mmCIF file of C-alpha atoms and ligand atoms in Angstrom:
data_model
loop_
_atom_site.group_PDB
_atom_site.id
_atom_site.type_symbol
_atom_site.label_atom_id
_atom_site.label_comp_id
_atom_site.label_asym_id
_atom_site.label_seq_id
_atom_site.Cartn_x
_atom_site.Cartn_y
_atom_site.Cartn_z
ATOM 1 C CA MET A 1 -102.941 44.093 14.378
ATOM 2 C CA ILE A 2 -99.916 44.722 12.143
ATOM 3 C CA ILE A 3 -98.417 41.774 10.230
ATOM 4 C CA LEU A 4 -95.538 41.832 7.747
ATOM 5 C CA GLY A 5 -96.756 40.782 4.291
ATOM 6 C CA ILE A 6 -94.340 39.538 1.627
ATOM 7 C CA ASP A 7 -95.173 38.827 -2.017
ATOM 8 C CA ILE A 8 -92.723 36.505 -3.774
ATOM 9 C CA GLY A 9 -92.999 36.877 -7.543
ATOM 10 C CA GLY A 10 -90.993 35.777 -10.557
ATOM 11 C CA SER A 11 -89.326 39.168 -11.036
ATOM 12 C CA GLY A 12 -89.563 40.871 -7.659
ATOM 13 C CA ILE A 13 -90.021 40.194 -3.957
ATOM 14 C CA LYS A 14 -91.811 42.938 -2.114
ATOM 15 C CA GLY A 15 -93.039 43.435 1.406
ATOM 16 C CA ALA A 16 -94.458 45.872 3.926
ATOM 17 C CA PRO A 17 -96.154 45.879 7.308
ATOM 18 C CA VAL A 18 -99.924 45.620 6.846
ATOM 19 C CA ASP A 19 -102.688 46.807 9.119
ATOM 20 C CA VAL A 20 -104.937 43.764 8.773
ATOM 21 C CA GLU A 21 -107.922 45.557 10.351
ATOM 22 C CA CYS A 22 -108.140 47.964 7.417
ATOM 23 C CA GLY A 23 -106.217 46.067 4.717
ATOM 24 C CA ALA A 24 -103.641 48.767 4.066
ATOM 25 C CA LEU A 25 -99.855 49.032 4.118
ATOM 26 C CA THR A 26 -98.604 51.119 7.035
ATOM 27 C CA VAL A 27 -95.624 52.366 4.940
ATOM 28 C CA PRO A 28 -94.707 51.991 1.245
ATOM 29 C CA TYR A 29 -93.442 48.539 0.276
ATOM 30 C CA HIS A 30 -89.773 47.598 -0.145
ATOM 31 C CA ARG A 31 -88.914 45.639 -3.307
ATOM 32 C CA ILE A 32 -85.837 43.598 -4.214
ATOM 33 C CA PRO A 33 -85.445 41.759 -7.564
ATOM 34 C CA THR A 34 -85.983 37.995 -7.344
ATOM 35 C CA PRO A 35 -82.621 36.172 -7.482
ATOM 36 C CA GLN A 36 -82.040 34.126 -10.637
ATOM 37 C CA PRO A 37 -82.170 31.165 -10.423
ATOM 38 C CA SER A 38 -84.942 31.537 -7.873
ATOM 39 C CA ALA A 39 -83.673 28.694 -5.657
ATOM 40 C CA PRO A 40 -84.977 28.377 -2.079
ATOM 41 C CA THR A 41 -82.021 29.726 -0.078
ATOM 42 C CA PRO A 42 -81.308 32.860 -2.184
ATOM 43 C CA VAL A 43 -85.032 33.713 -2.237
ATOM 44 C CA ALA A 44 -85.305 33.201 1.532
ATOM 45 C CA ASP A 45 -82.237 35.441 1.985
ATOM 46 C CA VAL A 46 -84.010 38.244 0.092
ATOM 47 C CA VAL A 47 -87.100 37.775 2.277
ATOM 48 C CA ALA A 48 -84.812 38.050 5.333
ATOM 49 C CA GLN A 49 -83.380 41.307 3.917
ATOM 50 C CA ILE A 50 -86.901 42.731 3.664
ATOM 51 C CA VAL A 51 -87.599 41.621 7.247
ATOM 52 C CA ARG A 52 -84.412 43.419 8.381
ATOM 53 C CA HIS A 53 -85.285 46.500 6.304
ATOM 54 C CA PHE A 54 -88.414 46.946 8.456
ATOM 55 C CA GLU A 55 -86.587 45.752 11.624
ATOM 56 C CA TRP A 56 -89.485 43.325 11.883
ATOM 57 C CA THR A 57 -89.648 40.714 14.656
ATOM 58 C CA GLY A 58 -93.367 39.850 14.704
ATOM 59 C CA PRO A 59 -95.587 37.490 12.695
ATOM 60 C CA ALA A 60 -95.279 37.435 8.918
ATOM 61 C CA GLY A 61 -97.106 36.022 5.907
ATOM 62 C CA SER A 62 -95.783 35.367 2.433
ATOM 63 C CA THR A 63 -97.153 34.400 -0.934
ATOM 64 C CA PHE A 64 -95.497 31.783 -3.112
ATOM 65 C CA PRO A 65 -96.390 30.954 -6.751
ATOM 66 C CA ALA A 66 -97.000 27.230 -6.198
ATOM 67 C CA ILE A 67 -99.329 24.716 -4.567
ATOM 68 C CA MET A 68 -98.885 25.337 -0.835
ATOM 69 C CA LYS A 69 -100.027 22.960 1.886
ATOM 70 C CA ASN A 70 -99.113 23.716 5.497
ATOM 71 C CA GLY A 71 -96.191 25.839 4.327
ATOM 72 C CA VAL A 72 -94.738 23.185 1.998
ATOM 73 C CA ALA A 73 -94.468 23.808 -1.779
ATOM 74 C CA TYR A 74 -95.817 21.000 -3.948
ATOM 75 C CA SER A 75 -95.130 22.471 -7.401
ATOM 76 C CA ALA A 76 -92.849 24.994 -9.129
ATOM 77 C CA ALA A 77 -94.190 25.952 -12.566
ATOM 78 C CA ASN A 78 -92.497 29.350 -12.846
ATOM 79 C CA VAL A 79 -89.826 29.125 -10.132
ATOM 80 C CA ASP A 80 -86.749 26.990 -9.476
ATOM 81 C CA LYS A 81 -87.691 23.288 -9.207
ATOM 82 C CA GLY A 82 -85.680 23.060 -5.959
ATOM 83 C CA TRP A 83 -88.761 24.439 -4.211
ATOM 84 C CA ILE A 84 -90.767 21.252 -4.707
ATOM 85 C CA GLY A 85 -90.994 19.567 -1.303
ATOM 86 C CA THR A 86 -89.397 22.542 0.473
ATOM 87 C CA ASP A 87 -91.007 23.659 3.722
ATOM 88 C CA ALA A 88 -91.090 27.308 2.685
ATOM 89 C CA ALA A 89 -92.573 28.481 5.993
ATOM 90 C CA ALA A 90 -89.801 26.782 7.985
ATOM 91 C CA LEU A 91 -87.082 28.084 5.628
ATOM 92 C CA LEU A 92 -88.323 31.691 5.763
ATOM 93 C CA GLN A 93 -88.546 31.453 9.549
ATOM 94 C CA LYS A 94 -85.004 30.045 9.769
ATOM 95 C CA GLN A 95 -83.480 32.778 7.572
ATOM 96 C CA SER A 96 -85.459 35.696 9.025
ATOM 97 C CA GLY A 97 -86.157 34.725 12.634
ATOM 98 C CA CYS A 98 -89.901 35.516 12.236
ATOM 99 C CA PRO A 99 -92.766 32.997 12.274
ATOM 100 C CA PHE A 100 -94.118 32.711 8.701
ATOM 101 C CA VAL A 101 -97.360 31.505 7.133
ATOM 102 C CA VAL A 102 -96.938 30.865 3.379
ATOM 103 C CA VAL A 103 -99.875 30.609 0.956
ATOM 104 C CA ASN A 104 -100.360 30.412 -2.818
ATOM 105 C CA ASP A 105 -100.023 33.834 -4.489
ATOM 106 C CA GLY A 106 -103.380 33.684 -6.313
ATOM 107 C CA ASP A 107 -105.115 32.643 -3.098
ATOM 108 C CA ALA A 108 -103.491 35.555 -1.214
ATOM 109 C CA ALA A 109 -104.585 38.082 -3.842
ATOM 110 C CA GLY A 110 -108.090 36.609 -3.719
ATOM 111 C CA ILE A 111 -108.250 36.799 0.084
ATOM 112 C CA ALA A 112 -107.329 40.513 -0.107
ATOM 113 C CA GLU A 113 -109.871 41.262 -2.865
ATOM 114 C CA MET A 114 -112.657 39.397 -1.074
ATOM 115 C CA GLN A 115 -112.061 41.261 2.170
ATOM 116 C CA TYR A 116 -111.194 44.768 0.976
ATOM 117 C CA GLY A 117 -111.582 44.943 -2.804
ATOM 118 C CA ALA A 118 -113.862 43.938 -5.680
ATOM 119 C CA GLY A 119 -115.163 40.835 -3.886
ATOM 120 C CA ARG A 120 -116.249 42.513 -0.678
ATOM 121 C CA GLY A 121 -119.595 41.129 0.480
ATOM 122 C CA GLN A 122 -119.935 38.844 -2.578
ATOM 123 C CA ARG A 123 -121.721 35.571 -1.795
ATOM 124 C CA GLY A 124 -121.969 32.519 -4.021
ATOM 125 C CA VAL A 125 -119.073 31.365 -6.207
ATOM 126 C CA VAL A 126 -116.422 33.995 -6.927
ATOM 127 C CA MET A 127 -113.401 33.252 -9.078
ATOM 128 C CA MET A 128 -110.387 35.520 -8.816
ATOM 129 C CA LEU A 129 -107.719 35.192 -11.515
ATOM 130 C CA THR A 130 -104.292 36.833 -11.439
ATOM 131 C CA ILE A 131 -102.778 37.322 -14.865
ATOM 132 C CA GLY A 132 -99.005 37.684 -14.884
ATOM 133 C CA THR A 133 -96.126 35.311 -15.657
ATOM 134 C CA GLY A 134 -98.641 32.531 -15.081
ATOM 135 C CA ILE A 135 -102.371 32.482 -14.346
ATOM 136 C CA GLY A 136 -103.172 32.240 -10.657
ATOM 137 C CA SER A 137 -106.630 31.346 -9.389
ATOM 138 C CA ALA A 138 -108.571 31.646 -6.149
ATOM 139 C CA LEU A 139 -112.036 30.144 -5.768
ATOM 140 C CA PHE A 140 -114.463 31.332 -3.080
ATOM 141 C CA VAL A 141 -117.780 29.835 -2.052
ATOM 142 C CA ASP A 142 -119.778 32.237 0.141
ATOM 143 C CA GLY A 143 -116.492 33.944 1.007
ATOM 144 C CA GLN A 144 -114.727 30.703 1.944
ATOM 145 C CA LEU A 145 -111.560 29.931 -0.027
ATOM 146 C CA VAL A 146 -111.045 26.574 -1.750
ATOM 147 C CA PRO A 147 -107.216 26.736 -1.840
ATOM 148 C CA ASN A 148 -104.755 25.700 -4.560
ATOM 149 C CA THR A 149 -107.193 25.456 -7.463
ATOM 150 C CA GLU A 150 -104.290 26.021 -9.943
ATOM 151 C CA LEU A 151 -106.622 26.769 -12.846
ATOM 152 C CA GLY A 152 -103.765 28.261 -14.867
ATOM 153 C CA HIS A 153 -102.807 24.669 -15.623
ATOM 154 C CA LEU A 154 -106.244 23.570 -16.788
ATOM 155 C CA GLU A 155 -106.025 22.504 -20.415
ATOM 156 C CA VAL A 156 -108.031 24.540 -22.881
ATOM 157 C CA ARG A 157 -108.083 22.890 -26.310
ATOM 158 C CA GLY A 158 -105.097 20.743 -25.371
ATOM 159 C CA LYS A 159 -102.896 23.524 -24.006
ATOM 160 C CA GLU A 160 -102.543 24.876 -20.466
ATOM 161 C CA ALA A 161 -104.550 28.063 -19.948
ATOM 162 C CA GLU A 162 -101.481 29.999 -18.795
ATOM 163 C CA HIS A 163 -99.627 28.990 -21.957
ATOM 164 C CA ARG A 164 -102.478 30.497 -23.992
ATOM 165 C CA ALA A 165 -103.400 33.656 -22.113
ATOM 166 C CA SER A 166 -100.904 34.776 -19.447
ATOM 167 C CA ASP A 167 -99.465 38.270 -19.614
ATOM 168 C CA ARG A 168 -96.099 36.686 -20.404
ATOM 169 C CA VAL A 169 -97.611 35.082 -23.530
ATOM 170 C CA ARG A 170 -99.144 38.445 -24.515
ATOM 171 C CA ALA A 171 -95.743 40.153 -24.263
ATOM 172 C CA LYS A 172 -93.745 37.295 -25.802
ATOM 173 C CA LYS A 173 -96.031 36.951 -28.817
ATOM 174 C CA LYS A 174 -96.470 40.736 -29.022
ATOM 175 C CA LEU A 175 -100.251 40.271 -29.062
ATOM 176 C CA GLY A 176 -102.505 43.295 -29.343
ATOM 177 C CA TRP A 177 -105.130 43.641 -26.577
ATOM 178 C CA LYS A 178 -107.955 42.479 -28.838
ATOM 179 C CA GLU A 179 -106.005 39.390 -29.895
ATOM 180 C CA TRP A 180 -105.031 38.601 -26.325
ATOM 181 C CA ALA A 181 -108.608 39.219 -25.133
ATOM 182 C CA ALA A 182 -109.860 36.545 -27.565
ATOM 183 C CA ARG A 183 -107.483 34.022 -25.995
ATOM 184 C CA PHE A 184 -108.443 35.060 -22.471
ATOM 185 C CA ASP A 185 -112.127 34.936 -23.401
ATOM 186 C CA GLU A 186 -111.760 31.305 -24.453
ATOM 187 C CA VAL A 187 -110.099 30.460 -21.131
ATOM 188 C CA LEU A 188 -112.836 32.278 -19.189
ATOM 189 C CA HIS A 189 -115.579 30.420 -21.094
ATOM 190 C CA CYS A 190 -113.934 27.174 -20.097
ATOM 191 C CA TYR A 191 -113.792 28.142 -16.391
ATOM 192 C CA ASP A 192 -117.341 29.489 -16.616
ATOM 193 C CA ALA A 193 -118.661 26.206 -18.030
ATOM 194 C CA LEU A 194 -116.933 24.166 -15.308
ATOM 195 C CA PHE A 195 -117.611 26.318 -12.217
ATOM 196 C CA SER A 196 -120.535 28.650 -13.082
ATOM 197 C CA PRO A 197 -119.199 31.490 -10.921
ATOM 198 C CA ASN A 198 -121.387 34.470 -10.051
ATOM 199 C CA LEU A 199 -118.438 36.793 -10.576
ATOM 200 C CA PHE A 200 -114.938 36.819 -12.062
ATOM 201 C CA ILE A 201 -112.357 39.238 -10.593
ATOM 202 C CA ILE A 202 -109.298 39.862 -12.766
ATOM 203 C CA GLY A 203 -106.077 40.852 -11.015
ATOM 204 C CA GLY A 204 -102.351 40.799 -11.690
ATOM 205 C CA GLY A 205 -100.390 43.006 -14.053
ATOM 206 C CA VAL A 206 -103.170 43.329 -16.654
ATOM 207 C CA SER A 207 -105.789 44.586 -14.178
ATOM 208 C CA LYS A 208 -104.790 48.223 -14.516
ATOM 209 C CA LYS A 209 -105.229 47.870 -18.294
ATOM 210 C CA HIS A 210 -108.744 46.425 -17.928
ATOM 211 C CA ALA A 211 -110.290 49.060 -20.209
ATOM 212 C CA LYS A 212 -108.249 47.616 -23.071
ATOM 213 C CA PHE A 213 -109.599 44.061 -22.868
ATOM 214 C CA LEU A 214 -112.810 43.851 -20.800
ATOM 215 C CA PRO A 215 -114.931 45.253 -23.680
ATOM 216 C CA PHE A 216 -113.881 42.309 -25.902
ATOM 217 C CA LEU A 217 -115.022 39.582 -23.480
ATOM 218 C CA THR A 218 -118.230 37.761 -24.408
ATOM 219 C CA LEU A 219 -119.288 36.132 -21.122
ATOM 220 C CA ARG A 220 -122.672 36.601 -19.540
ATOM 221 C CA THR A 221 -121.092 36.230 -16.098
ATOM 222 C CA PRO A 222 -119.876 39.624 -14.808
ATOM 223 C CA VAL A 223 -116.108 40.197 -15.059
ATOM 224 C CA VAL A 224 -114.646 43.040 -12.977
ATOM 225 C CA PRO A 225 -111.097 44.283 -12.442
ATOM 226 C CA ALA A 226 -109.372 43.782 -9.098
ATOM 227 C CA GLN A 227 -109.121 46.927 -7.001
ATOM 228 C CA MET A 228 -105.977 46.324 -5.011
ATOM 229 C CA LEU A 229 -103.517 46.183 -7.931
ATOM 230 C CA ASN A 230 -99.955 45.289 -7.003
ATOM 231 C CA GLU A 231 -100.464 45.392 -3.254
ATOM 232 C CA ALA A 232 -103.024 42.558 -3.196
ATOM 233 C CA GLY A 233 -100.386 39.849 -2.620
ATOM 234 C CA ILE A 234 -98.731 41.681 0.286
ATOM 235 C CA ILE A 235 -102.073 42.426 1.948
ATOM 236 C CA GLY A 236 -103.456 38.931 1.302
ATOM 237 C CA ALA A 237 -100.323 37.290 2.716
ATOM 238 C CA ALA A 238 -100.694 39.328 5.918
ATOM 239 C CA LEU A 239 -104.427 38.528 6.118
ATOM 240 C CA ALA A 240 -103.750 34.813 5.633
ATOM 241 C CA ALA A 241 -101.145 34.928 8.401
ATOM 242 C CA SER A 242 -103.580 36.672 10.728
ATOM 243 C CA GLN A 243 -106.305 34.099 9.962
ATOM 244 C CA LEU A 244 -104.159 30.962 10.028
ATOM 245 C CA SER A 245 -102.184 31.870 13.128
ATOM 246 C CA ALA A 246 -105.257 33.149 15.017
HETATM 247 C C1 BGC B 1 -98.578 28.376 -10.475
HETATM 248 C C2 BGC B 1 -99.562 28.856 -9.445
HETATM 249 C C3 BGC B 1 -99.506 30.357 -9.331
HETATM 250 C C4 BGC B 1 -99.674 31.006 -10.693
HETATM 251 C C5 BGC B 1 -99.527 32.514 -10.635
HETATM 252 C C6 BGC B 1 -98.845 29.090 -11.786
HETATM 253 O O1 BGC B 1 -97.931 28.664 -12.750
HETATM 254 O O2 BGC B 1 -98.689 26.984 -10.674
HETATM 255 O O3 BGC B 1 -99.290 28.256 -8.210
HETATM 256 O O4 BGC B 1 -100.514 30.787 -8.461
HETATM 257 O O5 BGC B 1 -98.731 30.495 -11.609
HETATM 258 O O6 BGC B 1 -98.265 32.888 -10.171
#
């Protein structure tokens, strides 16, 4: 089955048709910069442009960087506050004409990694973290997702984890990898103490630079880089749509 996957991020919105049986894009993705401010209607218009680009009329899935329940956004940490309370699934459907399932971006990336990437076949507790503008999280128990864990907002020594160790903080404070790794290590120790995962999977922008920071981490729990890099959101969104609309 082919489903259109869309990944809505703080700087870009990208999408492509995904073959959900093999977890791969059928053609290269199309990307359009995220409108600023990232209010609901302009963002939905960009999603509709991507839908038209692929002349898509079938089912579609999208990520969104917020708490998502039944297609409705319940938070907006790094996007326009107008999203809070918006039925994103209904809005995307209205603007594009396609039925949409919308899930949290960290959860989507985790779903893709668990099915086709670093988490394939992993039982027990697996914690996927996406490190970008914020910190996204996806928690799996024997392959089953516990959605909307939002661990980027967990306080570590009185400050939200994503305000200590996101990739945005690394760039803004011009931190070297070793310095940033020390911050990330502290966050991971905190998650490790609370959830005792069997495995951490690190995705998002920093995952392709894993050789620069993984050696500085001091956890006993294994930490591995994500394998799907910047297509994880698109693929995970399509997988979520195939599962939730099945
Ligand atoms: C948001 C999450 C999102 C994460 C990564 C956080 O600020 O609250 O919903 O998954 O950023 O984009």
